[in-house]
mmCIF file of C-alpha atoms in Angstrom:
data_model
loop_
_atom_site.group_PDB
_atom_site.id
_atom_site.type_symbol
_atom_site.label_atom_id
_atom_site.label_comp_id
_atom_site.label_asym_id
_atom_site.label_seq_id
_atom_site.Cartn_x
_atom_site.Cartn_y
_atom_site.Cartn_z
ATOM 1 C CA GLN I 1251 -156.761 25.057 86.375
ATOM 2 C CA LYS I 1252 -153.950 22.232 86.020
ATOM 3 C CA GLU I 1253 -153.943 19.663 88.246
ATOM 4 C CA VAL I 1254 -150.095 19.755 89.192
ATOM 5 C CA GLU I 1255 -148.342 23.191 89.133
ATOM 6 C CA GLN I 1256 -144.530 23.168 88.734
ATOM 7 C CA ASP I 1257 -142.556 26.332 87.896
ATOM 8 C CA PRO I 1258 -140.832 25.755 84.488
ATOM 9 C CA GLY I 1259 -138.119 27.553 84.946
ATOM 10 C CA PRO I 1260 -135.042 27.617 83.687
ATOM 11 C CA LEU I 1261 -133.103 27.357 87.364
ATOM 12 C CA SER I 1262 -129.644 28.312 87.186
ATOM 13 C CA VAL I 1263 -127.820 28.298 90.294
ATOM 14 C CA PRO I 1264 -123.517 27.734 91.302
ATOM 15 C CA GLU I 1265 -122.122 24.645 92.027
ATOM 16 C CA GLY I 1266 -122.628 23.877 95.781
ATOM 17 C CA ALA I 1267 -125.885 25.224 96.328
ATOM 18 C CA ILE I 1268 -129.258 24.485 97.722
ATOM 19 C CA VAL I 1269 -131.562 23.941 95.032
ATOM 20 C CA SER I 1270 -135.403 23.832 95.805
ATOM 21 C CA LEU I 1271 -137.710 22.312 93.328
ATOM 22 C CA ASN I 1272 -141.594 22.821 94.280
ATOM 23 C CA CYS I 1273 -144.870 21.434 93.097
ATOM 24 C CA THR I 1274 -148.435 21.990 93.745
ATOM 25 C CA TYR I 1275 -151.486 20.264 93.487
ATOM 26 C CA SER I 1276 -155.667 20.786 93.742
ATOM 27 C CA ASN I 1277 -156.463 16.698 93.800
ATOM 28 C CA SER I 1278 -156.740 16.116 97.644
ATOM 29 C CA ALA I 1279 -157.184 12.453 96.283
ATOM 30 C CA PHE I 1280 -153.024 12.498 95.124
ATOM 31 C CA GLN I 1281 -151.496 10.374 97.906
ATOM 32 C CA TYR I 1282 -148.541 8.772 96.428
ATOM 33 C CA PHE I 1283 -145.799 11.740 95.113
ATOM 34 C CA MET I 1284 -142.771 10.979 92.849
ATOM 35 C CA TRP I 1285 -139.568 12.955 91.746
ATOM 36 C CA TYR I 1286 -138.519 12.303 87.831
ATOM 37 C CA ARG I 1287 -135.102 13.277 86.714
ATOM 38 C CA GLN I 1288 -134.652 13.337 82.731
ATOM 39 C CA TYR I 1289 -130.946 13.819 80.834
ATOM 40 C CA SER I 1290 -131.647 15.056 77.857
ATOM 41 C CA ARG I 1291 -132.319 12.453 75.200
ATOM 42 C CA LYS I 1292 -133.196 9.789 77.738
ATOM 43 C CA GLY I 1293 -136.284 8.337 80.007
ATOM 44 C CA PRO I 1294 -137.534 9.779 83.240
ATOM 45 C CA GLU I 1295 -135.421 8.597 86.157
ATOM 46 C CA LEU I 1296 -136.952 8.187 89.326
ATOM 47 C CA LEU I 1297 -135.113 9.846 92.154
ATOM 48 C CA MET I 1298 -137.884 9.810 95.166
ATOM 49 C CA TYR I 1299 -140.858 8.412 96.196
ATOM 50 C CA THR I 1300 -142.892 9.203 99.201
ATOM 51 C CA TYR I 1301 -146.719 8.171 100.094
ATOM 52 C CA SER I 1302 -146.703 10.474 103.564
ATOM 53 C CA SER I 1303 -146.198 13.913 104.763
ATOM 54 C CA GLY I 1304 -142.936 14.532 105.899
ATOM 55 C CA ASN I 1305 -139.397 14.270 104.866
ATOM 56 C CA LYS I 1306 -137.475 11.452 103.363
ATOM 57 C CA GLU I 1307 -134.310 11.770 102.720
ATOM 58 C CA ASP I 1308 -131.997 9.958 100.353
ATOM 59 C CA GLY I 1309 -127.932 10.990 99.890
ATOM 60 C CA ARG I 1310 -128.186 14.673 98.656
ATOM 61 C CA PHE I 1311 -132.109 14.534 97.718
ATOM 62 C CA THR I 1312 -135.115 15.265 100.334
ATOM 63 C CA ALA I 1313 -138.045 15.079 99.376
ATOM 64 C CA GLN I 1314 -141.070 16.830 101.450
ATOM 65 C CA VAL I 1315 -144.539 16.338 101.078
ATOM 66 C CA ASP I 1316 -147.444 18.392 103.103
ATOM 67 C CA LYS I 1317 -150.530 17.186 102.295
ATOM 68 C CA SER I 1318 -152.361 19.824 104.345
ATOM 69 C CA SER I 1319 -151.106 22.634 102.146
ATOM 70 C CA LYS I 1320 -151.318 20.543 98.462
ATOM 71 C CA TYR I 1321 -147.376 21.018 98.073
ATOM 72 C CA ILE I 1322 -144.002 18.940 97.317
ATOM 73 C CA SER I 1323 -140.878 19.932 97.284
ATOM 74 C CA LEU I 1324 -137.393 18.199 96.060
ATOM 75 C CA PHE I 1325 -134.253 19.558 97.710
ATOM 76 C CA ILE I 1326 -130.399 18.935 96.148
ATOM 77 C CA ARG I 1327 -128.238 19.683 98.774
ATOM 78 C CA ASP I 1328 -124.410 20.349 97.513
ATOM 79 C CA SER I 1329 -125.153 20.788 93.991
ATOM 80 C CA GLN I 1330 -123.092 19.316 91.351
ATOM 81 C CA PRO I 1331 -123.158 20.228 87.479
ATOM 82 C CA SER I 1332 -124.171 16.296 86.939
ATOM 83 C CA ASP I 1333 -127.165 17.167 88.620
ATOM 84 C CA SER I 1334 -127.851 19.945 85.292
ATOM 85 C CA ALA I 1335 -131.505 17.966 84.156
ATOM 86 C CA THR I 1336 -135.133 18.694 83.842
ATOM 87 C CA TYR I 1337 -136.984 17.448 87.353
ATOM 88 C CA LEU I 1338 -140.298 16.433 87.167
ATOM 89 C CA CYS I 1339 -143.068 15.917 89.761
ATOM 90 C CA ALA I 1340 -145.805 13.196 89.590
ATOM 91 C CA MET I 1341 -148.283 12.240 91.439
ATOM 92 C CA THR I 1342 -150.978 9.314 92.260
ATOM 93 C CA ARG I 1343 -154.244 8.742 93.652
ATOM 94 C CA GLY I 1344 -152.649 4.907 94.371
ATOM 95 C CA GLY I 1345 -153.262 1.311 93.235
ATOM 96 C CA ALA I 1346 -153.067 1.397 89.632
ATOM 97 C CA GLN I 1347 -154.164 4.789 89.014
ATOM 98 C CA LYS I 1348 -152.345 7.019 86.335
ATOM 99 C CA LEU I 1349 -149.220 9.405 87.081
ATOM 100 C CA VAL I 1350 -150.761 13.061 86.702
ATOM 101 C CA PHE I 1351 -147.063 15.174 85.894
ATOM 102 C CA GLY I 1352 -145.813 18.742 86.268
ATOM 103 C CA GLN I 1353 -144.441 20.975 83.636
ATOM 104 C CA GLY I 1354 -140.840 20.075 84.733
ATOM 105 C CA THR I 1355 -138.300 22.675 86.325
ATOM 106 C CA ARG I 1356 -135.274 22.566 84.012
ATOM 107 C CA LEU I 1357 -132.125 23.035 86.208
ATOM 108 C CA THR I 1358 -128.897 24.266 85.484
ATOM 109 C CA ILE I 1359 -125.503 23.764 87.749
ATOM 110 C CA ASN I 1360 -122.809 26.016 87.127
ATOM 111 C CA PRO I 1361 -119.032 25.218 87.761
ATOM 112 C CA SER D 492 -136.620 -2.275 90.410
ATOM 113 C CA ALA D 493 -137.992 -3.005 87.125
ATOM 114 C CA VAL D 494 -135.726 -2.903 84.206
ATOM 115 C CA ILE D 495 -137.945 -1.676 80.997
ATOM 116 C CA SER D 496 -135.962 -2.175 77.662
ATOM 117 C CA GLN D 497 -137.845 -0.033 74.545
ATOM 118 C CA LYS D 498 -136.803 -0.618 70.741
ATOM 119 C CA PRO D 499 -136.249 1.125 68.297
ATOM 120 C CA SER D 500 -134.559 4.010 70.460
ATOM 121 C CA ARG D 501 -134.925 6.714 67.221
ATOM 122 C CA ASP D 502 -136.191 6.924 64.406
ATOM 123 C CA ILE D 503 -137.385 8.846 61.408
ATOM 124 C CA CYS D 504 -140.118 7.879 59.370
ATOM 125 C CA GLN D 505 -141.972 8.994 56.582
ATOM 126 C CA ARG D 506 -145.152 10.433 56.563
ATOM 127 C CA GLY D 507 -148.246 8.322 55.613
ATOM 128 C CA THR D 508 -146.484 5.439 57.349
ATOM 129 C CA SER D 509 -146.601 3.396 60.644
ATOM 130 C CA LEU D 510 -143.988 2.116 63.090
ATOM 131 C CA THR D 511 -144.319 -0.256 66.197
ATOM 132 C CA ILE D 512 -142.267 0.471 69.429
ATOM 133 C CA GLN D 513 -141.505 -3.017 71.697
ATOM 134 C CA CYS D 514 -141.295 -2.750 75.078
ATOM 135 C CA GLN D 515 -140.278 -5.509 77.325
ATOM 136 C CA VAL D 516 -140.112 -5.204 80.937
ATOM 137 C CA ASP D 517 -137.664 -8.097 83.208
ATOM 138 C CA SER D 518 -140.611 -8.915 85.466
ATOM 139 C CA GLN D 519 -144.344 -9.610 85.381
ATOM 140 C CA VAL D 520 -146.593 -6.581 85.760
ATOM 141 C CA THR D 521 -150.331 -6.111 85.906
ATOM 142 C CA MET D 522 -150.418 -3.038 84.147
ATOM 143 C CA MET D 523 -148.086 -1.224 81.178
ATOM 144 C CA PHE D 524 -148.616 3.034 80.508
ATOM 145 C CA TRP D 525 -147.595 4.378 77.262
ATOM 146 C CA TYR D 526 -146.721 7.924 77.528
ATOM 147 C CA ARG D 527 -146.213 10.736 74.795
ATOM 148 C CA GLN D 528 -143.425 13.764 75.476
ATOM 149 C CA GLN D 529 -143.536 16.299 73.024
ATOM 150 C CA PRO D 530 -140.576 18.595 72.689
ATOM 151 C CA GLY D 531 -139.935 20.483 75.255
ATOM 152 C CA GLN D 532 -142.960 19.448 77.403
ATOM 153 C CA SER D 533 -144.218 16.998 79.818
ATOM 154 C CA LEU D 534 -145.218 13.553 79.951
ATOM 155 C CA THR D 535 -149.108 12.920 78.973
ATOM 156 C CA LEU D 536 -150.615 9.416 79.206
ATOM 157 C CA ILE D 537 -151.765 7.757 75.272
ATOM 158 C CA ALA D 538 -153.584 4.702 77.452
ATOM 159 C CA THR D 539 -153.232 2.090 79.745
ATOM 160 C CA ALA D 540 -152.092 -1.563 78.487
ATOM 161 C CA ASN D 541 -153.490 -4.244 80.807
ATOM 162 C CA GLN D 542 -153.034 -8.244 79.950
ATOM 163 C CA GLY D 543 -156.009 -9.656 77.583
ATOM 164 C CA SER D 544 -157.978 -6.659 78.194
ATOM 165 C CA GLU D 545 -158.623 -3.731 75.213
ATOM 166 C CA ALA D 546 -156.260 -0.659 76.130
ATOM 167 C CA THR D 547 -157.776 2.195 78.314
ATOM 168 C CA TYR D 548 -157.228 5.275 76.238
ATOM 169 C CA GLU D 549 -156.903 8.618 77.793
ATOM 170 C CA SER D 550 -158.618 11.676 75.831
ATOM 171 C CA GLY D 551 -157.416 12.874 72.847
ATOM 172 C CA PHE D 552 -156.020 9.727 71.537
ATOM 173 C CA VAL D 553 -158.010 7.109 69.849
ATOM 174 C CA ILE D 554 -157.322 3.148 69.071
ATOM 175 C CA ASP D 555 -157.263 3.749 65.191
ATOM 176 C CA LYS D 556 -154.107 6.074 65.539
ATOM 177 C CA PHE D 557 -152.689 4.085 68.689
ATOM 178 C CA PRO D 558 -153.387 0.656 68.399
ATOM 179 C CA ILE D 559 -151.540 -1.548 71.523
ATOM 180 C CA SER D 560 -151.031 -4.553 72.140
ATOM 181 C CA ARG D 561 -150.234 -6.982 75.441
ATOM 182 C CA PRO D 562 -149.861 -10.388 74.477
ATOM 183 C CA ASN D 563 -148.417 -11.652 78.402
ATOM 184 C CA LEU D 564 -147.332 -9.914 81.287
ATOM 185 C CA THR D 565 -143.182 -8.498 80.262
ATOM 186 C CA PHE D 566 -143.981 -7.348 76.534
ATOM 187 C CA SER D 567 -145.987 -4.054 74.812
ATOM 188 C CA THR D 568 -146.427 -2.832 71.493
ATOM 189 C CA LEU D 569 -147.573 0.368 70.816
ATOM 190 C CA THR D 570 -148.000 1.793 67.146
ATOM 191 C CA VAL D 571 -148.492 4.732 65.991
ATOM 192 C CA SER D 572 -149.991 4.635 62.904
ATOM 193 C CA ASN D 573 -150.470 6.489 59.298
ATOM 194 C CA MET D 574 -147.830 9.385 61.276
ATOM 195 C CA SER D 575 -147.836 12.744 60.582
ATOM 196 C CA PRO D 576 -145.150 15.493 61.777
ATOM 197 C CA GLU D 577 -147.207 16.300 64.642
ATOM 198 C CA ASP D 578 -146.374 12.927 65.709
ATOM 199 C CA SER D 579 -142.867 13.720 66.199
ATOM 200 C CA SER D 580 -142.274 12.830 70.205
ATOM 201 C CA ILE D 581 -140.468 10.741 72.876
ATOM 202 C CA TYR D 582 -142.846 7.741 73.098
ATOM 203 C CA LEU D 583 -141.883 5.956 76.485
ATOM 204 C CA CYS D 584 -143.442 2.942 77.950
ATOM 205 C CA SER D 585 -143.944 2.913 81.864
ATOM 206 C CA VAL D 586 -145.008 0.524 84.757
ATOM 207 C CA LEU D 587 -146.094 0.706 88.269
ATOM 208 C CA ASP D 588 -143.449 -1.546 90.757
ATOM 209 C CA ARG D 589 -145.430 -1.288 93.956
ATOM 210 C CA GLY D 590 -143.881 0.363 96.560
ATOM 211 C CA LEU D 591 -141.263 1.367 94.554
ATOM 212 C CA GLY D 592 -142.997 3.633 92.275
ATOM 213 C CA ALA D 593 -143.170 3.754 88.510
ATOM 214 C CA PHE D 594 -140.665 3.658 86.004
ATOM 215 C CA PHE D 595 -139.744 4.219 82.735
ATOM 216 C CA GLY D 596 -137.945 2.961 79.803
ATOM 217 C CA GLN D 597 -135.705 4.977 77.825
ATOM 218 C CA GLY D 598 -137.921 6.030 75.301
ATOM 219 C CA THR D 599 -138.163 6.406 71.591
ATOM 220 C CA ARG D 600 -137.582 9.685 69.899
ATOM 221 C CA LEU D 601 -139.900 10.021 66.283
ATOM 222 C CA THR D 602 -139.370 12.215 63.823
ATOM 223 C CA VAL D 603 -141.635 12.023 61.034
ATOM 224 C CA VAL D 604 -140.329 13.940 57.892
#
């Protein structure tokens, strides 16, 4: 069993839709959670960084963490074609511990 | 947030040769990380580089194949040695910015022919 599971998709939705991306994890020691967006031929871009259960909002993006269920989500509101990319979840135990990544979900927003 | 510059951005290399990738950060950081991303795959950690000490390699990666230097707190290099087509990947360096998360360079796209 992988430490972090993420549905690889692909996921295709119409412009303006609400997108939900999800990851589950098995290691309860993970304390810090990140979501990255990666465009083709580019490095991962940090979108959200959270470390407590609950919601964190930044513009059209909301990160949700449920540590009791070992489940994290990223919601994208009013999705735009420019949001088309691969989204990766990542988590760490904290300090200088390494990141463990999900497989990434390829998202396409159709105009 | 930390700004990371990687060079080269891409290269095409002959099998059996070596390539050194450079990573420069705009602030001093204790630890730098090197990742590999194979085509269509997620990121896999190669090694963690501390300034002034030997890098720590993950299972499946060895120093002879991926030697790393970390001469100061803003710079690191990763060398991919004796390359084969299986080494064709994107190589990424990363730093942790405490309280802000982990940041990545734009990556080096390596093709071995």
